[in-house]
Amino acid sequence: MADLLRTPLYDLHVTLGARMVAFAGYEMPVQYPLGVMKEHLHTRARAGLFDVSHMGQVILRGADPAGALERLVPVAIKSLAEGRQRYALFTDDEGGILDDLMVANRGDHLFLVVNAACKQADIAHLRAGLPECEVDVITDRALIALQGPAAEEALAQIAPEVAEMRFMDVAVMETAYGQLWVTRSGYTGEDGFEVSVPEAQARAFAEALLAMDEVEAIGLGARDSLRLEAGLCLYGNDIDTTTSPVEAALEWAVQKVRRTGGQREGGFPGARRILAEFRKGAGRRRVGLLPQGRAPMRAGTELFAAEDADEPIGQITSGAYGPSIEAPVSMGYVTTPHARTGTELFGEVRGKRHPVTVADMPFRPSTYKR
Amino acid sequence: MKYTEEHEWLREEDGVMVVGITAHAAEQLGDVVFVELPEVGDTVSKDDEIVVIESVKAASDILAPLDGEVVEVNEAIVDEPSKVNDDPEGEAWFFKLKVSDASPMDDYMDEAGYKAFIG
């Protein structure tokens, strides 16, 4: 695969027998010999190790990096306590979403993790928007996620301090594999960690975890079905510049202090539209969708209010078989009158309309350690 | 046994043609989660899309390899799609065709030819 980048774990993936695919400019493992279904179920039952080194790791420094970053995100960063992490969105002037990211307060700086496909644009956006800040792109560290009920037990064998962390904590720890930057977070709906590890020690660190009985390597295929069951958005599918935070049902990511009447109301790109949608609602909304039959309804499936309706009222943006639900699961956008939980709609698959029900997300309760 | 470039296998049995997908195809598809089969009695033409398979990764079609009439379908793989991964060239056959024109059989590969084809 020409011109594709490789992560520090590339050789390990090949040794493990992964099937490699092009993803966001990188050659990444889509699955290992275990297969997507078993990888998914293993993560829910024990612990899965994911190479997410393709994602962007960025350090933001300055006199007031939190105050500065609030100019680009509709999120309360100034009130993010040291040692804590928060989900955030870069919005554009039209109120669309440029990317979603994680922001951690590490005392004298902020640590950001951004999507692989957006990272060059995000870095340019940070540099242009926050000229008073220093934007350091970390290129000598791998990022490894360890997710699942046995993740704590496994990682604690290397870094015992992780047992003390709560969901969305961030900590730095010295280990046999160098300095680890650990957050208790992830993209599976499971308890777990994301660990930034020095490139030179990344393979040994991953191999030490994989040597434990409870840990298996998990590819992008299962990562997608895990996050979908957890109701988490995939940037580029479920959110993008054509969707606003309110349409995307991400109101929870915009703290009250940034909304109308809040102390730091507005002051982020697209505030006029986004705050208006908080007051009046949006015309459409992202919802969970459970197809009633067995056929998955995948991204692009059009949704109709009735079996014989002419015009679609929405579209599926992510859909797959949910191995833990043992049924197909989807999410998508529908016009607001059809967004209520329990509403019956029809999805058109291969020219036939099949019933699908609007459902609450996550499809499966999350097991974060709060 | 004969093989198509669409990764189907065809085996003549009691005067009808049994059709399934190859182990190579099943492995490439990944875990199969949904199968939609034609109706018994359907008259099909070669290259009609008569089966839909959905795996954890994607949807794919299976084409009728010959003209004929569907005389039996394997409901067991509809109820338990994972059989397609477990035993693709045995228990997990898809449908049986009463063939009306067997001439395309001459173009299909034997086992050695198929092995060479998939490399």
PDB file of C-alpha atoms in Angstrom, chain A residues 218-316:
ATOM      1  CA  ILE A 218      -8.675  -5.875  18.437  1.00  0.00           C
ATOM      2  CA  GLY A 219      -8.979  -4.307  14.979  1.00  0.00           C
ATOM      3  CA  LEU A 220     -10.897  -1.380  13.525  1.00  0.00           C
ATOM      4  CA  GLY A 221     -13.811  -3.643  12.552  1.00  0.00           C
ATOM      5  CA  ALA A 222     -14.721  -4.462  16.152  1.00  0.00           C
ATOM      6  CA  ARG A 223     -13.838  -0.921  17.245  1.00  0.00           C
ATOM      7  CA  ASP A 224     -16.645   0.265  14.967  1.00  0.00           C
ATOM      8  CA  SER A 225     -19.292  -2.181  16.193  1.00  0.00           C
ATOM      9  CA  LEU A 226     -18.301  -1.543  19.825  1.00  0.00           C
ATOM     10  CA  ARG A 227     -18.641   2.235  19.520  1.00  0.00           C
ATOM     11  CA  LEU A 228     -21.902   1.873  17.606  1.00  0.00           C
ATOM     12  CA  GLU A 229     -23.478  -0.253  20.368  1.00  0.00           C
ATOM     13  CA  ALA A 230     -22.265   2.399  22.816  1.00  0.00           C
ATOM     14  CA  GLY A 231     -24.065   5.105  20.779  1.00  0.00           C
ATOM     15  CA  LEU A 232     -20.808   6.987  20.124  1.00  0.00           C
ATOM     16  CA  CYS A 233     -20.411   9.072  16.971  1.00  0.00           C
ATOM     17  CA  LEU A 234     -17.898   8.322  14.256  1.00  0.00           C
ATOM     18  CA  TYR A 235     -16.654  11.590  12.790  1.00  0.00           C
ATOM     19  CA  GLY A 236     -17.264  11.621   9.039  1.00  0.00           C
ATOM     20  CA  ASN A 237     -20.255   9.280   9.360  1.00  0.00           C
ATOM     21  CA  ASP A 238     -22.481  10.504  12.169  1.00  0.00           C
ATOM     22  CA  ILE A 239     -21.165  14.028  12.565  1.00  0.00           C
ATOM     23  CA  ASP A 240     -19.479  16.396  10.136  1.00  0.00           C
ATOM     24  CA  THR A 241     -19.661  20.002   8.983  1.00  0.00           C
ATOM     25  CA  THR A 242     -23.295  19.501   7.873  1.00  0.00           C
ATOM     26  CA  THR A 243     -24.439  18.516  11.384  1.00  0.00           C
ATOM     27  CA  SER A 244     -24.678  20.814  14.401  1.00  0.00           C
ATOM     28  CA  PRO A 245     -24.158  19.722  18.032  1.00  0.00           C
ATOM     29  CA  VAL A 246     -27.899  19.991  18.755  1.00  0.00           C
ATOM     30  CA  GLU A 247     -28.873  18.028  15.638  1.00  0.00           C
ATOM     31  CA  ALA A 248     -26.305  15.437  16.650  1.00  0.00           C
ATOM     32  CA  ALA A 249     -27.894  15.083  20.127  1.00  0.00           C
ATOM     33  CA  LEU A 250     -24.602  16.172  21.677  1.00  0.00           C
ATOM     34  CA  GLU A 251     -26.145  18.872  23.913  1.00  0.00           C
ATOM     35  CA  TRP A 252     -24.483  17.207  26.911  1.00  0.00           C
ATOM     36  CA  ALA A 253     -21.088  18.179  25.465  1.00  0.00           C
ATOM     37  CA  VAL A 254     -21.993  21.897  25.660  1.00  0.00           C
ATOM     38  CA  GLN A 255     -21.985  22.864  29.329  1.00  0.00           C
ATOM     39  CA  LYS A 256     -24.536  25.388  30.609  1.00  0.00           C
ATOM     40  CA  VAL A 257     -21.815  27.998  31.153  1.00  0.00           C
ATOM     41  CA  ARG A 258     -21.369  28.232  27.360  1.00  0.00           C
ATOM     42  CA  ARG A 259     -25.100  28.372  26.569  1.00  0.00           C
ATOM     43  CA  THR A 260     -27.447  31.367  26.529  1.00  0.00           C
ATOM     44  CA  GLY A 261     -27.462  32.953  29.989  1.00  0.00           C
ATOM     45  CA  GLY A 262     -24.258  31.200  31.017  1.00  0.00           C
ATOM     46  CA  GLN A 263     -21.261  33.090  32.369  1.00  0.00           C
ATOM     47  CA  ARG A 264     -19.192  32.400  29.260  1.00  0.00           C
ATOM     48  CA  GLU A 265     -22.095  32.286  26.813  1.00  0.00           C
ATOM     49  CA  GLY A 266     -21.167  31.905  23.163  1.00  0.00           C
ATOM     50  CA  GLY A 267     -17.810  33.098  21.916  1.00  0.00           C
ATOM     51  CA  PHE A 268     -17.189  29.984  19.799  1.00  0.00           C
ATOM     52  CA  PRO A 269     -17.602  29.511  16.017  1.00  0.00           C
ATOM     53  CA  GLY A 270     -21.225  29.059  14.986  1.00  0.00           C
ATOM     54  CA  ALA A 271     -22.521  30.238  18.375  1.00  0.00           C
ATOM     55  CA  ARG A 272     -25.448  32.117  16.859  1.00  0.00           C
ATOM     56  CA  ARG A 273     -26.917  29.017  15.225  1.00  0.00           C
ATOM     57  CA  ILE A 274     -25.966  26.578  17.964  1.00  0.00           C
ATOM     58  CA  LEU A 275     -27.410  28.693  20.790  1.00  0.00           C
ATOM     59  CA  ALA A 276     -30.582  29.320  18.774  1.00  0.00           C
ATOM     60  CA  GLU A 277     -30.973  25.558  18.367  1.00  0.00           C
ATOM     61  CA  PHE A 278     -30.607  25.116  22.118  1.00  0.00           C
ATOM     62  CA  ARG A 279     -33.530  27.527  22.572  1.00  0.00           C
ATOM     63  CA  LYS A 280     -35.777  26.411  19.725  1.00  0.00           C
ATOM     64  CA  GLY A 281     -34.604  22.919  18.837  1.00  0.00           C
ATOM     65  CA  ALA A 282     -33.284  21.748  15.495  1.00  0.00           C
ATOM     66  CA  GLY A 283     -35.205  20.419  12.532  1.00  0.00           C
ATOM     67  CA  ARG A 284     -33.667  16.994  12.724  1.00  0.00           C
ATOM     68  CA  ARG A 285     -31.999  14.850  15.321  1.00  0.00           C
ATOM     69  CA  ARG A 286     -29.569  11.960  15.600  1.00  0.00           C
ATOM     70  CA  VAL A 287     -31.311   8.923  17.066  1.00  0.00           C
ATOM     71  CA  GLY A 288     -30.662   5.272  17.714  1.00  0.00           C
ATOM     72  CA  LEU A 289     -32.469   2.880  15.396  1.00  0.00           C
ATOM     73  CA  LEU A 290     -33.231  -0.798  15.891  1.00  0.00           C
ATOM     74  CA  PRO A 291     -34.181  -2.629  12.692  1.00  0.00           C
ATOM     75  CA  GLN A 292     -36.937  -5.117  13.541  1.00  0.00           C
ATOM     76  CA  GLY A 293     -35.697  -7.734  11.079  1.00  0.00           C
ATOM     77  CA  ARG A 294     -32.297  -9.359  10.905  1.00  0.00           C
ATOM     78  CA  ALA A 295     -30.850  -7.426   7.986  1.00  0.00           C
ATOM     79  CA  PRO A 296     -28.416  -4.691   9.044  1.00  0.00           C
ATOM     80  CA  MET A 297     -29.386  -1.184   7.882  1.00  0.00           C
ATOM     81  CA  ARG A 298     -26.103   0.424   6.956  1.00  0.00           C
ATOM     82  CA  ALA A 299     -24.968   4.005   6.372  1.00  0.00           C
ATOM     83  CA  GLY A 300     -26.915   5.605   3.529  1.00  0.00           C
ATOM     84  CA  THR A 301     -30.153   3.676   4.140  1.00  0.00           C
ATOM     85  CA  GLU A 302     -33.066   6.080   3.635  1.00  0.00           C
ATOM     86  CA  LEU A 303     -35.759   6.274   6.307  1.00  0.00           C
ATOM     87  CA  PHE A 304     -39.470   6.785   5.673  1.00  0.00           C
ATOM     88  CA  ALA A 305     -42.369   7.597   8.009  1.00  0.00           C
ATOM     89  CA  ALA A 306     -44.584   5.019   6.310  1.00  0.00           C
ATOM     90  CA  GLU A 307     -44.114   1.970   4.132  1.00  0.00           C
ATOM     91  CA  ASP A 308     -45.621   3.817   1.149  1.00  0.00           C
ATOM     92  CA  ALA A 309     -44.333   7.336   1.871  1.00  0.00           C
ATOM     93  CA  ASP A 310     -42.787   9.158  -1.097  1.00  0.00           C
ATOM     94  CA  GLU A 311     -40.206  11.346   0.596  1.00  0.00           C
ATOM     95  CA  PRO A 312     -37.626  10.143   3.108  1.00  0.00           C
ATOM     96  CA  ILE A 313     -37.620  11.775   6.561  1.00  0.00           C
ATOM     97  CA  GLY A 314     -34.064  10.779   7.328  1.00  0.00           C
ATOM     98  CA  GLN A 315     -31.064   8.627   6.705  1.00  0.00           C
ATOM     99  CA  ILE A 316     -28.924   6.130   8.556  1.00  0.00           C
TER     100      ILE A 316
END
